[in-house]
Amino acid sequence: MIPLPKARLLTSALLVGTAVGLILGVATSVLVDAAIRPDVVVGLVVGVPSILGILTILLSGRRWATTVGAFLLAVAPGWFGVLVAIEAVNHA
Protein backbone atom coordinates (compact mmCIF):
# COMPACT_ATOMS: atom_id res chain seq x y z
CA MET A 1 0.00 0.00 0.00
CA ILE A 2 1.29 3.47 -0.90
CA PRO A 3 1.31 5.77 2.14
CA LEU A 4 -0.41 9.00 1.17
CA PRO A 5 0.57 12.30 2.80
CA LYS A 6 -1.94 14.98 3.63
CA ALA A 7 -3.55 16.57 0.58
CA ARG A 8 -2.02 19.95 1.36
CA LEU A 9 1.51 18.53 1.31
CA LEU A 10 0.88 16.51 -1.83
CA THR A 11 -0.51 19.46 -3.79
CA SER A 12 2.31 21.68 -2.53
CA ALA A 13 4.87 19.16 -3.75
CA LEU A 14 3.17 19.05 -7.16
CA LEU A 15 3.07 22.84 -7.43
CA VAL A 16 6.69 23.30 -6.36
CA GLY A 17 7.77 20.46 -8.67
CA THR A 18 6.15 22.15 -11.64
CA ALA A 19 7.83 25.46 -10.75
CA VAL A 20 11.20 23.73 -10.44
CA GLY A 21 10.58 22.10 -13.82
CA LEU A 22 9.98 25.52 -15.36
CA ILE A 23 13.19 26.87 -13.85
CA LEU A 24 15.16 23.81 -14.96
CA GLY A 25 13.78 24.15 -18.48
CA VAL A 26 14.80 27.79 -18.77
CA ALA A 27 18.21 27.16 -17.19
CA THR A 28 19.08 24.20 -19.41
CA SER A 29 17.91 25.96 -22.55
CA VAL A 30 20.20 28.88 -21.70
CA LEU A 31 23.20 26.78 -20.67
CA VAL A 32 23.14 23.97 -23.26
CA ASP A 33 24.16 24.97 -26.79
CA ALA A 34 24.73 21.51 -28.25
CA ALA A 35 22.60 20.33 -31.15
CA ILE A 36 20.55 17.42 -29.82
CA ARG A 37 17.78 15.57 -31.63
CA PRO A 38 14.34 16.69 -30.42
CA ASP A 39 13.09 13.15 -29.79
CA VAL A 40 16.04 12.47 -27.48
CA VAL A 41 15.41 15.70 -25.59
CA VAL A 42 11.72 14.95 -25.13
CA GLY A 43 12.56 11.42 -24.02
CA LEU A 44 15.02 12.67 -21.43
CA VAL A 45 12.92 15.58 -20.21
CA VAL A 46 9.71 13.60 -19.84
CA GLY A 47 11.06 10.11 -19.27
CA VAL A 48 13.72 10.49 -16.60
CA PRO A 49 11.73 12.54 -14.04
CA SER A 50 8.61 10.47 -14.69
CA ILE A 51 10.36 7.15 -14.18
CA LEU A 52 12.14 8.39 -11.06
CA GLY A 53 8.89 9.81 -9.65
CA ILE A 54 6.82 6.70 -10.36
CA LEU A 55 9.47 4.41 -8.89
CA THR A 56 9.78 6.59 -5.80
CA ILE A 57 6.02 6.56 -5.28
CA LEU A 58 5.67 2.83 -5.86
CA LEU A 59 8.60 1.90 -3.61
CA SER A 60 7.89 4.44 -0.88
CA GLY A 61 7.39 3.21 2.63
CA ARG A 62 6.92 6.59 4.22
CA ARG A 63 4.68 9.55 3.52
CA TRP A 64 7.59 11.91 2.86
CA ALA A 65 8.93 9.55 0.19
CA THR A 66 5.57 9.65 -1.59
CA THR A 67 5.73 13.46 -1.46
CA VAL A 68 9.24 13.39 -2.99
CA GLY A 69 7.97 11.06 -5.73
CA ALA A 70 5.11 13.43 -6.51
CA PHE A 71 7.60 16.30 -6.66
CA LEU A 72 9.81 14.40 -9.11
CA LEU A 73 6.80 13.43 -11.19
CA ALA A 74 5.68 17.06 -11.41
CA VAL A 75 9.04 18.29 -12.72
CA ALA A 76 8.44 16.75 -16.17
CA PRO A 77 5.36 18.80 -17.25
CA GLY A 78 6.96 22.10 -16.23
CA TRP A 79 10.19 21.34 -18.06
CA PHE A 80 8.33 20.07 -21.11
CA GLY A 81 6.12 23.18 -21.12
CA VAL A 82 9.18 25.42 -21.36
CA LEU A 83 10.55 23.37 -24.25
CA VAL A 84 7.23 23.60 -26.10
CA ALA A 85 7.03 27.36 -25.52
CA ILE A 86 10.60 27.89 -26.75
CA GLU A 87 9.94 25.75 -29.83
CA ALA A 88 6.71 27.62 -30.58
CA VAL A 89 8.35 31.02 -30.28
CA ASN A 90 11.46 30.14 -32.30
CA HIS A 91 9.61 28.51 -35.18
CA ALA A 92 6.48 30.65 -35.34
C-alpha positions as YAML, in Angstrom:
chain: A
units: angstrom
residues:
- id: 1
  name: MET
  ca: [0.00, 0.00, 0.00]
- id: 2
  name: ILE
  ca: [1.29, 3.47, -0.90]
- id: 3
  name: PRO
  ca: [1.31, 5.77, 2.14]
- id: 4
  name: LEU
  ca: [-0.41, 9.00, 1.17]
- id: 5
  name: PRO
  ca: [0.57, 12.30, 2.80]
- id: 6
  name: LYS
  ca: [-1.94, 14.98, 3.63]
- id: 7
  name: ALA
  ca: [-3.55, 16.57, 0.58]
- id: 8
  name: ARG
  ca: [-2.02, 19.95, 1.36]
- id: 9
  name: LEU
  ca: [1.51, 18.53, 1.31]
- id: 10
  name: LEU
  ca: [0.88, 16.51, -1.83]
- id: 11
  name: THR
  ca: [-0.51, 19.46, -3.79]
- id: 12
  name: SER
  ca: [2.31, 21.68, -2.53]
- id: 13
  name: ALA
  ca: [4.87, 19.16, -3.75]
- id: 14
  name: LEU
  ca: [3.17, 19.05, -7.16]
- id: 15
  name: LEU
  ca: [3.07, 22.84, -7.43]
- id: 16
  name: VAL
  ca: [6.69, 23.30, -6.36]
- id: 17
  name: GLY
  ca: [7.77, 20.46, -8.67]
- id: 18
  name: THR
  ca: [6.15, 22.15, -11.64]
- id: 19
  name: ALA
  ca: [7.83, 25.46, -10.75]
- id: 20
  name: VAL
  ca: [11.20, 23.73, -10.44]
- id: 21
  name: GLY
  ca: [10.58, 22.10, -13.82]
- id: 22
  name: LEU
  ca: [9.98, 25.52, -15.36]
- id: 23
  name: ILE
  ca: [13.19, 26.87, -13.85]
- id: 24
  name: LEU
  ca: [15.16, 23.81, -14.96]
- id: 25
  name: GLY
  ca: [13.78, 24.15, -18.48]
- id: 26
  name: VAL
  ca: [14.80, 27.79, -18.77]
- id: 27
  name: ALA
  ca: [18.21, 27.16, -17.19]
- id: 28
  name: THR
  ca: [19.08, 24.20, -19.41]
- id: 29
  name: SER
  ca: [17.91, 25.96, -22.55]
- id: 30
  name: VAL
  ca: [20.20, 28.88, -21.70]
- id: 31
  name: LEU
  ca: [23.20, 26.78, -20.67]
- id: 32
  name: VAL
  ca: [23.14, 23.97, -23.26]
- id: 33
  name: ASP
  ca: [24.16, 24.97, -26.79]
- id: 34
  name: ALA
  ca: [24.73, 21.51, -28.25]
- id: 35
  name: ALA
  ca: [22.60, 20.33, -31.15]
- id: 36
  name: ILE
  ca: [20.55, 17.42, -29.82]
- id: 37
  name: ARG
  ca: [17.78, 15.57, -31.63]
- id: 38
  name: PRO
  ca: [14.34, 16.69, -30.42]
- id: 39
  name: ASP
  ca: [13.09, 13.15, -29.79]
- id: 40
  name: VAL
  ca: [16.04, 12.47, -27.48]
- id: 41
  name: VAL
  ca: [15.41, 15.70, -25.59]
- id: 42
  name: VAL
  ca: [11.72, 14.95, -25.13]
- id: 43
  name: GLY
  ca: [12.56, 11.42, -24.02]
- id: 44
  name: LEU
  ca: [15.02, 12.67, -21.43]
- id: 45
  name: VAL
  ca: [12.92, 15.58, -20.21]
- id: 46
  name: VAL
  ca: [9.71, 13.60, -19.84]
- id: 47
  name: GLY
  ca: [11.06, 10.11, -19.27]
- id: 48
  name: VAL
  ca: [13.72, 10.49, -16.60]
- id: 49
  name: PRO
  ca: [11.73, 12.54, -14.04]
- id: 50
  name: SER
  ca: [8.61, 10.47, -14.69]
- id: 51
  name: ILE
  ca: [10.36, 7.15, -14.18]
- id: 52
  name: LEU
  ca: [12.14, 8.39, -11.06]
- id: 53
  name: GLY
  ca: [8.89, 9.81, -9.65]
- id: 54
  name: ILE
  ca: [6.82, 6.70, -10.36]
- id: 55
  name: LEU
  ca: [9.47, 4.41, -8.89]
- id: 56
  name: THR
  ca: [9.78, 6.59, -5.80]
- id: 57
  name: ILE
  ca: [6.02, 6.56, -5.28]
- id: 58
  name: LEU
  ca: [5.67, 2.83, -5.86]
- id: 59
  name: LEU
  ca: [8.60, 1.90, -3.61]
- id: 60
  name: SER
  ca: [7.89, 4.44, -0.88]
- id: 61
  name: GLY
  ca: [7.39, 3.21, 2.63]
- id: 62
  name: ARG
  ca: [6.92, 6.59, 4.22]
- id: 63
  name: ARG
  ca: [4.68, 9.55, 3.52]
- id: 64
  name: TRP
  ca: [7.59, 11.91, 2.86]
- id: 65
  name: ALA
  ca: [8.93, 9.55, 0.19]
- id: 66
  name: THR
  ca: [5.57, 9.65, -1.59]
- id: 67
  name: THR
  ca: [5.73, 13.46, -1.46]
- id: 68
  name: VAL
  ca: [9.24, 13.39, -2.99]
- id: 69
  name: GLY
  ca: [7.97, 11.06, -5.73]
- id: 70
  name: ALA
  ca: [5.11, 13.43, -6.51]
- id: 71
  name: PHE
  ca: [7.60, 16.30, -6.66]
- id: 72
  name: LEU
  ca: [9.81, 14.40, -9.11]
- id: 73
  name: LEU
  ca: [6.80, 13.43, -11.19]
- id: 74
  name: ALA
  ca: [5.68, 17.06, -11.41]
- id: 75
  name: VAL
  ca: [9.04, 18.29, -12.72]
- id: 76
  name: ALA
  ca: [8.44, 16.75, -16.17]
- id: 77
  name: PRO
  ca: [5.36, 18.80, -17.25]
- id: 78
  name: GLY
  ca: [6.96, 22.10, -16.23]
- id: 79
  name: TRP
  ca: [10.19, 21.34, -18.06]
- id: 80
  name: PHE
  ca: [8.33, 20.07, -21.11]
- id: 81
  name: GLY
  ca: [6.12, 23.18, -21.12]
- id: 82
  name: VAL
  ca: [9.18, 25.42, -21.36]
- id: 83
  name: LEU
  ca: [10.55, 23.37, -24.25]
- id: 84
  name: VAL
  ca: [7.23, 23.60, -26.10]
- id: 85
  name: ALA
  ca: [7.03, 27.36, -25.52]
- id: 86
  name: ILE
  ca: [10.60, 27.89, -26.75]
- id: 87
  name: GLU
  ca: [9.94, 25.75, -29.83]
- id: 88
  name: ALA
  ca: [6.71, 27.62, -30.58]
- id: 89
  name: VAL
  ca: [8.35, 31.02, -30.28]
- id: 90
  name: ASN
  ca: [11.46, 30.14, -32.30]
- id: 91
  name: HIS
  ca: [9.61, 28.51, -35.18]
- id: 92
  name: ALA
  ca: [6.48, 30.65, -35.34]
...
